[in-house]
Amino acid sequence: MTVKDPREIVKHINSRNAKILAVFIVIGFIGYHGILHLTSGIDSCKWLLSDGRFQGFRVWQPYGCMMHSYSSSDSQMCLQYIAYWGGKTHVVFIGDSRIRQLYYGFVSLINPKYVIEDNIAHHNIHYSDKELKVYVDFIWAPMVNQTMFDIYKPWIQDASTKPSLIVTGSGVWAIKISNASMEMYASYQRNLSHLVPMLNSLTPNTKVLWVLQDPVVTEKLHPSRKMITNEQIDLYNKAAMEVMHHSKILIWSSSRLVCQGLYQDQVDGLHMGKNALNYAIQILLNMYCNDHMNYNDGTCCSSPEPVTVLQLITFSILGVSCSIALAMIIHRKWISRKLHVNMNMLNNEGESLENREVLGRFYKYNGSMLDEEILGCNRKFFL
C-alpha cells in the first residue's frame, strides 16, 4: 500500500474544496431533516410525547426538539399568562393509582405547599386556585368500562364544561383482577373501541392524552401483583396503540421510556420513581405551556413565530440575488461555450486556408515546370 505525500494532500486543502464540502454538509442536513419530517411529521408535540433518549447523566432529551425545565414559578407564570388572556386551565386525570401519581406530581409543582393525603385511595380528588383559574381533578376509574364511559358523557353533551386537557390510561387493573386472562384482554380491546369515538368528539378543544402503561420491576412487586408482567403490559399497550392509531388521541409513550430507563428508582415495582415522575411532569408542562411562554430552550410544542415584514424583505432580496447570480452563471457558461465553438470554427477555417495556400503553391510550382517542358518539346518538333 503506497502512502501519499503529505504535500499532495495539502494541495487539495483550499477554499474551493472547502466550499464544496460545506455545500454537501448543508444538503445532508436538509435531507436528514426532510426525511425526519416525512417519517415523524412536523408536529413537535408528537416528538415530545413519543420518543427520546437519555444523554449525559440521566438527562432526558426528546428527539427533534428541546425541553424546558419548569420550576414552580415558571409553571405559575404560564398559568397566569393563560388566565390573563381570558383562558382557564382545567386538567383532568382519569385512571388508577399510576394516573393519580401524575396528578399529585402536577399539583405539587404548581403549588409546592400542597399536602398529599396518603389515606385517600380509590376516591376522586379536586384541586383549584381561583386566582390562577386552575382546576385540576383526579377521577378514579381504573378500568375501561361503563364507569369510564359515563365520565365523558356530560362533557360531550355540554361543550362549555369540557376540560382543556385530559390525561388518562388503564391496563394494570384489568390484568390484576382477571389474573392476566385473555378474556379480559379481549374485553379491553372491545371497550377501547367504544371509548375512542367519545374521546375523538372532545377534540380539538380538549387535548386527550392516553398514557401507555409503564414497565414493572417484577422482583419488587407485591405478591398480589405478581400476575402483572411486562409481557402482559406490552400486550395491552399494543392493543391501545392499534385501536387509537387513526384517532385524534395523543398517545403518550415517552413517559414509559423514561420509567424504563430509571427503573432502579421504583420503590414498589409498579409506580414510577421520583426522577421518572419529575420528567413525566416536565413533559406534560412542556406540552401545555411552551406555546404560551416561548422559552428559547423550549421548542417542543411551540408554534413558529409569524413571519415579519423585515424577514419577507430579507428573503425577497436573497431570492432575487440568488436568481441574478444563477442567471449570470448560466450566461457566462453560454458565452464561454459560444466562444469555444467559434474558436474551433476559426481553427478549422485556418487549417483549410493553410491547406489551400500549400496546394496553390504546389500547383503553381508544378504548373510552371509543366509549361517549360511543353515549350521544350514544341521547339524540338519545329527544329
Tab-separated table of C-alpha atoms in Angstrom:
chain	number	residue	atom	x	y	z
A	1	MET	CA	0.000	0.000	0.000
A	2	THR	CA	1.509	3.328	-1.115
A	3	VAL	CA	1.478	6.274	1.265
A	4	LYS	CA	0.648	9.585	-0.366
A	5	ASP	CA	2.969	12.503	0.058
A	6	PRO	CA	1.532	14.948	2.645
A	7	ARG	CA	2.256	17.771	0.212
A	8	GLU	CA	-0.176	16.185	-2.257
A	9	ILE	CA	-2.890	16.146	0.422
A	10	VAL	CA	-2.185	19.777	1.354
A	11	LYS	CA	-2.716	20.795	-2.264
A	12	HIS	CA	-6.357	19.683	-2.010
A	13	ILE	CA	-6.988	21.804	1.093
A	14	ASN	CA	-8.178	25.057	-0.406
A	15	SER	CA	-11.147	27.406	-0.376
A	16	ARG	CA	-12.767	25.781	-3.416
A	17	ASN	CA	-12.843	22.305	-1.876
A	18	ALA	CA	-13.971	23.779	1.452
A	19	LYS	CA	-16.963	25.391	-0.280
A	20	ILE	CA	-17.854	22.116	-1.987
A	21	LEU	CA	-17.654	20.265	1.338
A	22	ALA	CA	-19.831	22.907	3.033
A	23	VAL	CA	-22.467	22.595	0.302
A	24	PHE	CA	-22.607	18.813	0.722
A	25	ILE	CA	-22.892	19.147	4.515
A	26	VAL	CA	-25.805	21.600	4.176
A	27	ILE	CA	-27.526	19.335	1.642
A	28	GLY	CA	-27.014	16.392	4.008
A	29	PHE	CA	-28.644	18.235	6.924
A	30	ILE	CA	-31.547	19.344	4.739
A	31	GLY	CA	-32.041	15.776	3.538
A	32	TYR	CA	-31.854	14.375	7.076
A	33	HIS	CA	-34.427	16.793	8.484
A	34	GLY	CA	-36.616	16.329	5.417
A	35	ILE	CA	-36.667	12.563	5.932
A	36	LEU	CA	-37.286	13.096	9.668
A	37	HIS	CA	-40.292	15.316	8.939
A	38	LEU	CA	-41.655	12.891	6.351
A	39	THR	CA	-41.418	9.910	8.719
A	40	SER	CA	-42.320	11.607	12.014
A	41	GLY	CA	-44.356	14.574	10.846
A	42	ILE	CA	-43.771	18.223	11.654
A	43	ASP	CA	-45.687	18.235	14.949
A	44	SER	CA	-43.044	18.581	17.674
A	45	CYS	CA	-45.651	17.626	20.306
A	46	LYS	CA	-45.670	14.114	18.872
A	47	TRP	CA	-41.878	14.036	19.144
A	48	LEU	CA	-42.084	15.144	22.780
A	49	LEU	CA	-44.716	12.555	23.684
A	50	SER	CA	-43.394	9.639	21.662
A	51	ASP	CA	-39.633	9.261	21.751
A	52	GLY	CA	-36.324	10.415	23.178
A	53	ARG	CA	-33.124	9.279	24.829
A	54	PHE	CA	-31.007	9.744	27.939
A	55	GLN	CA	-27.881	11.796	27.361
A	56	GLY	CA	-25.242	12.559	29.925
A	57	PHE	CA	-26.170	11.585	33.469
A	58	ARG	CA	-29.894	10.804	33.483
A	59	VAL	CA	-30.807	13.800	31.335
A	60	TRP	CA	-33.842	13.067	29.159
A	61	GLN	CA	-33.814	14.608	25.688
A	62	PRO	CA	-36.741	14.268	23.238
A	63	TYR	CA	-35.929	13.676	19.578
A	64	GLY	CA	-36.266	16.692	17.306
A	65	CYS	CA	-36.916	19.439	19.891
A	66	MET	CA	-35.700	20.925	23.171
A	67	MET	CA	-37.457	20.619	26.517
A	68	HIS	CA	-37.578	23.468	29.031
A	69	SER	CA	-37.147	22.637	32.722
A	70	TYR	CA	-40.154	24.162	34.509
A	71	SER	CA	-39.813	25.341	38.068
A	72	SER	CA	-42.783	26.147	40.296
A	73	SER	CA	-42.507	29.843	39.405
A	74	ASP	CA	-42.329	29.010	35.672
A	75	SER	CA	-45.451	26.861	35.838
A	76	GLN	CA	-47.331	29.522	37.816
A	77	MET	CA	-46.246	32.165	35.293
A	78	CYS	CA	-47.600	30.006	32.470
A	79	LEU	CA	-50.965	29.613	34.192
A	80	GLN	CA	-51.096	33.340	34.980
A	81	TYR	CA	-50.421	34.122	31.340
A	82	ILE	CA	-53.258	31.865	30.203
A	83	ALA	CA	-55.595	33.414	32.808
A	84	TYR	CA	-54.562	36.957	31.778
A	85	TRP	CA	-55.703	36.336	28.214
A	86	GLY	CA	-59.067	35.065	29.387
A	87	GLY	CA	-58.326	31.371	29.365
A	88	LYS	CA	-58.587	28.802	32.090
A	89	THR	CA	-56.728	25.635	32.950
A	90	HIS	CA	-58.881	22.629	33.660
A	91	VAL	CA	-56.846	19.420	33.726
A	92	VAL	CA	-58.498	16.083	34.465
A	93	PHE	CA	-56.577	12.911	35.313
A	94	ILE	CA	-58.655	9.744	34.853
A	95	GLY	CA	-57.408	6.310	35.785
A	96	ASP	CA	-55.819	4.231	38.521
A	97	SER	CA	-53.083	4.858	41.109
A	98	ARG	CA	-50.485	5.392	38.364
A	99	ILE	CA	-52.516	8.264	36.920
A	100	ARG	CA	-53.128	9.554	40.458
A	101	GLN	CA	-49.348	9.737	40.873
A	102	LEU	CA	-49.180	12.039	37.836
A	103	TYR	CA	-51.952	14.158	39.365
A	104	TYR	CA	-50.009	14.585	42.619
A	105	GLY	CA	-46.817	15.448	40.736
A	106	PHE	CA	-48.587	18.038	38.582
A	107	VAL	CA	-50.312	19.784	41.501
A	108	SER	CA	-47.182	19.670	43.690
A	109	LEU	CA	-45.172	21.516	41.037
A	110	ILE	CA	-47.853	24.208	40.673
A	111	ASN	CA	-48.196	24.546	44.444
A	112	PRO	CA	-45.136	23.349	46.415
A	113	LYS	CA	-47.142	23.713	49.638
A	114	TYR	CA	-49.715	21.165	48.503
A	115	VAL	CA	-50.072	18.350	51.023
A	116	ILE	CA	-50.535	14.848	49.610
A	117	GLU	CA	-53.025	12.845	51.630
A	118	ASP	CA	-51.842	9.255	51.606
A	119	ASN	CA	-55.060	7.956	53.149
A	120	ILE	CA	-57.081	8.889	50.047
A	121	ALA	CA	-57.387	5.811	47.848
A	122	HIS	CA	-59.932	4.838	45.221
A	123	HIS	CA	-61.566	8.268	45.513
A	124	ASN	CA	-61.832	11.390	43.397
A	125	ILE	CA	-59.622	14.369	44.308
A	126	HIS	CA	-60.023	18.054	43.418
A	127	TYR	CA	-57.615	20.998	43.485
A	128	SER	CA	-58.328	24.596	42.467
A	129	ASP	CA	-56.679	28.001	42.506
A	130	LYS	CA	-59.210	30.718	41.661
A	131	GLU	CA	-56.546	33.402	41.282
A	132	LEU	CA	-54.761	31.395	38.574
A	133	LYS	CA	-58.045	29.983	37.230
A	134	VAL	CA	-56.648	26.498	37.661
A	135	TYR	CA	-58.836	23.437	38.265
A	136	VAL	CA	-57.242	20.023	38.487
A	137	ASP	CA	-59.237	16.839	39.076
A	138	PHE	CA	-58.392	13.223	39.590
A	139	ILE	CA	-61.212	10.786	38.818
A	140	TRP	CA	-60.814	7.217	39.987
A	141	ALA	CA	-61.602	4.939	37.024
A	142	PRO	CA	-59.055	2.101	36.905
A	143	MET	CA	-60.694	0.140	34.079
A	144	VAL	CA	-62.080	0.871	30.620
A	145	ASN	CA	-65.744	0.062	31.190
A	146	GLN	CA	-69.134	1.719	31.532
A	147	THR	CA	-67.942	3.722	34.548
A	148	MET	CA	-65.309	5.393	32.400
A	149	PHE	CA	-67.792	5.974	29.574
A	150	ASP	CA	-70.153	7.800	31.957
A	151	ILE	CA	-67.391	10.260	32.899
A	152	TYR	CA	-67.159	11.611	29.365
A	153	LYS	CA	-70.872	11.866	28.562
A	154	PRO	CA	-71.534	15.210	30.365
A	155	TRP	CA	-68.610	16.856	28.543
A	156	ILE	CA	-69.887	15.598	25.194
A	157	GLN	CA	-73.405	16.895	25.913
A	158	ASP	CA	-72.273	20.297	27.232
A	159	ALA	CA	-69.225	21.694	25.424
A	160	SER	CA	-68.819	24.532	27.947
A	161	THR	CA	-67.802	22.040	30.652
A	162	LYS	CA	-65.053	20.404	28.599
A	163	PRO	CA	-61.643	20.367	30.295
A	164	SER	CA	-58.646	21.812	28.472
A	165	LEU	CA	-56.566	18.662	29.000
A	166	ILE	CA	-57.392	15.040	29.820
A	167	VAL	CA	-54.686	12.622	30.941
A	168	THR	CA	-55.916	9.045	31.116
A	169	GLY	CA	-54.777	5.455	30.858
A	170	SER	CA	-55.656	1.976	32.048
A	171	GLY	CA	-54.368	-1.571	31.968
A	172	VAL	CA	-52.796	-2.970	35.127
A	173	TRP	CA	-56.085	-3.295	36.994
A	174	ALA	CA	-57.588	-5.373	34.194
A	175	ILE	CA	-54.524	-7.634	34.327
A	176	LYS	CA	-54.683	-7.914	38.117
A	177	ILE	CA	-58.361	-8.680	38.700
A	178	SER	CA	-58.521	-11.172	35.805
A	179	ASN	CA	-55.242	-12.862	36.716
A	180	ALA	CA	-53.957	-11.971	33.234
A	181	SER	CA	-56.724	-13.816	31.404
A	182	MET	CA	-57.118	-13.461	27.631
A	183	GLU	CA	-60.878	-12.972	28.033
A	184	MET	CA	-60.220	-9.728	29.893
A	185	TYR	CA	-57.750	-8.702	27.210
A	186	ALA	CA	-60.404	-9.199	24.504
A	187	SER	CA	-62.883	-7.194	26.601
A	188	TYR	CA	-60.268	-4.437	26.998
A	189	GLN	CA	-59.920	-4.206	23.207
A	190	ARG	CA	-63.684	-4.007	22.683
A	191	ASN	CA	-64.151	-1.354	25.354
A	192	LEU	CA	-61.308	0.731	23.926
A	193	SER	CA	-63.009	0.618	20.529
A	194	HIS	CA	-66.160	2.063	22.156
A	195	LEU	CA	-64.169	4.692	24.060
A	196	VAL	CA	-62.211	6.125	21.120
A	197	PRO	CA	-65.217	7.812	19.374
A	198	MET	CA	-66.119	9.522	22.654
A	199	LEU	CA	-62.591	10.860	23.083
A	200	ASN	CA	-62.466	11.976	19.454
A	201	SER	CA	-65.630	14.025	19.951
A	202	LEU	CA	-63.891	16.066	22.671
A	203	THR	CA	-61.118	17.229	20.360
A	204	PRO	CA	-59.784	19.692	19.206
A	205	ASN	CA	-60.893	21.984	22.057
A	206	THR	CA	-59.688	19.382	24.532
A	207	LYS	CA	-56.327	17.648	24.275
A	208	VAL	CA	-56.611	13.978	25.195
A	209	LEU	CA	-53.516	12.049	26.259
A	210	TRP	CA	-53.573	8.282	26.571
A	211	VAL	CA	-50.725	7.178	28.840
A	212	LEU	CA	-49.167	3.856	27.869
A	213	GLN	CA	-48.523	1.518	30.780
A	214	ASP	CA	-45.043	1.695	32.312
A	215	PRO	CA	-42.984	-1.485	32.724
A	216	VAL	CA	-42.796	-3.118	36.148
A	217	VAL	CA	-39.865	-4.395	38.195
A	218	THR	CA	-41.018	-7.959	38.865
A	219	GLU	CA	-38.774	-8.664	41.854
A	220	LYS	CA	-40.133	-5.621	43.715
A	221	LEU	CA	-43.832	-6.341	43.137
A	222	HIS	CA	-46.123	-7.298	45.993
A	223	PRO	CA	-47.226	-10.979	45.792
A	224	SER	CA	-50.776	-9.857	44.991
A	225	ARG	CA	-49.442	-8.177	41.842
A	226	LYS	CA	-47.232	-10.976	40.514
A	227	MET	CA	-49.560	-11.592	37.579
A	228	ILE	CA	-48.700	-8.097	36.254
A	229	THR	CA	-45.796	-8.908	33.948
A	230	ASN	CA	-44.067	-6.827	31.297
A	231	GLU	CA	-45.313	-9.249	28.652
A	232	GLN	CA	-48.904	-8.518	29.661
A	233	ILE	CA	-48.242	-4.777	29.780
A	234	ASP	CA	-46.744	-4.867	26.280
A	235	LEU	CA	-49.808	-6.738	25.060
A	236	TYR	CA	-52.195	-4.120	26.485
A	237	ASN	CA	-50.076	-1.249	25.161
A	238	LYS	CA	-50.068	-2.800	21.702
A	239	ALA	CA	-53.860	-3.054	21.787
A	240	ALA	CA	-54.184	0.619	22.781
A	241	MET	CA	-51.834	1.785	20.021
A	242	GLU	CA	-53.639	-0.265	17.382
A	243	VAL	CA	-57.109	0.938	18.378
A	244	MET	CA	-56.057	4.608	18.672
A	245	HIS	CA	-53.699	4.708	15.707
A	246	HIS	CA	-56.013	6.666	13.385
A	247	SER	CA	-57.739	8.669	16.120
A	248	LYS	CA	-57.196	12.239	17.335
A	249	ILE	CA	-55.928	10.988	20.700
A	250	LEU	CA	-52.299	11.734	21.600
A	251	ILE	CA	-50.516	8.570	22.703
A	252	TRP	CA	-48.023	9.337	25.451
A	253	SER	CA	-45.259	6.738	25.191
A	254	SER	CA	-42.192	8.768	26.199
A	255	SER	CA	-43.065	8.520	29.909
A	256	ARG	CA	-42.850	4.740	29.533
A	257	LEU	CA	-39.339	5.075	28.065
A	258	VAL	CA	-38.304	7.394	30.904
A	259	CYS	CA	-39.619	4.950	33.513
A	260	GLN	CA	-37.872	2.073	31.742
A	261	GLY	CA	-34.547	3.939	31.831
A	262	LEU	CA	-34.951	4.842	35.525
A	263	TYR	CA	-36.425	1.546	36.754
A	264	GLN	CA	-33.951	1.422	39.665
A	265	ASP	CA	-35.863	4.296	41.315
A	266	GLN	CA	-39.122	2.343	41.557
A	267	VAL	CA	-39.927	1.569	45.186
A	268	ASP	CA	-42.773	-0.926	44.858
A	269	GLY	CA	-42.039	-2.117	41.314
A	270	LEU	CA	-45.338	-0.694	39.994
A	271	HIS	CA	-45.226	3.091	40.356
A	272	MET	CA	-42.534	5.246	38.775
A	273	GLY	CA	-39.739	6.623	40.927
A	274	LYS	CA	-39.204	10.249	41.890
A	275	ASN	CA	-36.863	11.116	38.994
A	276	ALA	CA	-39.077	9.470	36.388
A	277	LEU	CA	-42.128	11.264	37.805
A	278	ASN	CA	-40.318	14.591	37.614
A	279	TYR	CA	-39.519	14.020	33.921
A	280	ALA	CA	-43.107	12.963	33.225
A	281	ILE	CA	-44.443	16.199	34.735
A	282	GLN	CA	-41.865	18.228	32.813
A	283	ILE	CA	-43.021	16.598	29.561
A	284	LEU	CA	-46.621	17.407	30.474
A	285	LEU	CA	-45.876	21.067	31.211
A	286	ASN	CA	-43.764	21.443	28.070
A	287	MET	CA	-46.694	20.174	26.044
A	288	TYR	CA	-49.170	22.502	27.780
A	289	CYS	CA	-47.120	25.694	28.320
A	290	ASN	CA	-44.402	26.024	25.674
A	291	ASP	CA	-46.651	27.539	23.042
A	292	HIS	CA	-47.684	30.245	25.516
A	293	MET	CA	-44.289	31.019	27.049
A	294	ASN	CA	-41.914	30.826	24.031
A	295	TYR	CA	-38.813	29.885	26.010
A	296	ASN	CA	-35.640	29.751	23.904
A	297	ASP	CA	-34.814	26.311	25.271
A	298	GLY	CA	-38.384	25.021	24.976
A	299	THR	CA	-39.076	24.312	21.296
A	300	CYS	CA	-41.273	21.244	21.798
A	301	CYS	CA	-44.959	22.030	21.136
A	302	SER	CA	-44.022	25.629	20.347
A	303	SER	CA	-45.594	27.115	17.233
A	304	PRO	CA	-43.245	29.071	14.935
A	305	GLU	CA	-43.498	32.838	15.233
A	306	PRO	CA	-45.304	34.653	12.380
A	307	VAL	CA	-43.101	35.961	9.571
A	308	THR	CA	-42.309	39.688	9.938
A	309	VAL	CA	-42.122	42.288	7.149
A	310	LEU	CA	-38.352	42.604	7.634
A	311	GLN	CA	-37.945	38.852	7.171
A	312	LEU	CA	-40.061	38.962	4.000
A	313	ILE	CA	-37.917	41.798	2.591
A	314	THR	CA	-34.702	39.996	3.526
A	315	PHE	CA	-35.773	36.712	1.943
A	316	SER	CA	-37.030	38.565	-1.151
A	317	ILE	CA	-33.662	40.281	-1.597
A	318	LEU	CA	-31.900	36.969	-1.027
A	319	GLY	CA	-34.137	35.256	-3.583
A	320	VAL	CA	-33.575	37.982	-6.202
A	321	SER	CA	-29.820	37.921	-5.569
A	322	CYS	CA	-29.690	34.137	-5.962
A	323	SER	CA	-31.722	34.372	-9.179
A	324	ILE	CA	-29.404	37.046	-10.598
A	325	ALA	CA	-26.319	35.034	-9.603
A	326	LEU	CA	-27.749	31.909	-11.236
A	327	ALA	CA	-28.599	33.860	-14.409
A	328	MET	CA	-25.065	35.316	-14.525
A	329	ILE	CA	-23.524	31.866	-14.135
A	330	ILE	CA	-25.705	30.441	-16.924
A	331	HIS	CA	-24.951	33.456	-19.159
A	332	ARG	CA	-21.216	33.132	-18.503
A	333	LYS	CA	-21.328	29.421	-19.310
A	334	TRP	CA	-23.242	30.136	-22.513
A	335	ILE	CA	-20.764	32.848	-23.608
A	336	SER	CA	-17.818	30.572	-22.797
A	337	ARG	CA	-19.332	27.723	-24.773
A	338	LYS	CA	-20.070	30.030	-27.745
A	339	LEU	CA	-16.506	31.361	-27.746
A	340	HIS	CA	-15.192	27.812	-27.635
A	341	VAL	CA	-17.323	26.833	-30.640
A	342	ASN	CA	-16.207	29.938	-32.553
A	343	MET	CA	-12.554	29.230	-31.795
A	344	ASN	CA	-12.935	25.690	-33.102
A	345	MET	CA	-14.548	27.017	-36.268
A	346	LEU	CA	-11.744	29.555	-36.739
A	347	ASN	CA	-9.133	26.866	-36.185
A	348	ASN	CA	-10.815	24.641	-38.757
A	349	GLU	CA	-11.041	27.543	-41.233
A	350	GLY	CA	-7.405	28.391	-40.584
A	351	GLU	CA	-6.319	24.837	-41.270
A	352	SER	CA	-8.318	24.700	-44.539
A	353	LEU	CA	-6.911	28.103	-45.643
A	354	GLU	CA	-3.388	26.968	-44.933
A	355	ASN	CA	-4.017	23.775	-46.899
A	356	ARG	CA	-5.307	25.816	-49.854
A	357	GLU	CA	-2.186	28.008	-49.796
A	358	VAL	CA	0.088	24.937	-49.804
A	359	LEU	CA	-1.845	23.346	-52.655
A	360	GLY	CA	-1.765	26.633	-54.563
A	361	ARG	CA	1.994	26.907	-54.196
A	362	PHE	CA	2.320	23.246	-55.237
A	363	TYR	CA	0.222	23.682	-58.337
A	364	LYS	CA	1.917	26.966	-59.171
A	365	TYR	CA	5.375	25.422	-58.966
A	366	ASN	CA	4.480	22.203	-60.759
A	367	GLY	CA	2.436	24.086	-63.353
A	368	SER	CA	5.435	26.274	-64.362
A	369	MET	CA	7.608	23.195	-64.757
A	370	LEU	CA	4.983	21.551	-66.926
A	371	ASP	CA	4.790	24.657	-69.142
A	372	GLU	CA	8.559	24.701	-69.632
A	373	GLU	CA	8.592	21.015	-70.606
A	374	ILE	CA	5.777	21.537	-73.102
A	375	LEU	CA	7.601	24.513	-74.719
A	376	GLY	CA	10.836	22.477	-74.993
A	377	CYS	CA	9.027	19.682	-76.775
A	378	ASN	CA	7.497	22.124	-79.228
A	379	ARG	CA	10.884	23.656	-80.095
A	380	LYS	CA	12.352	20.224	-80.826
A	381	PHE	CA	9.382	19.399	-83.010
A	382	PHE	CA	9.684	22.540	-85.159
A	383	LEU	CA	13.501	22.305	-85.456
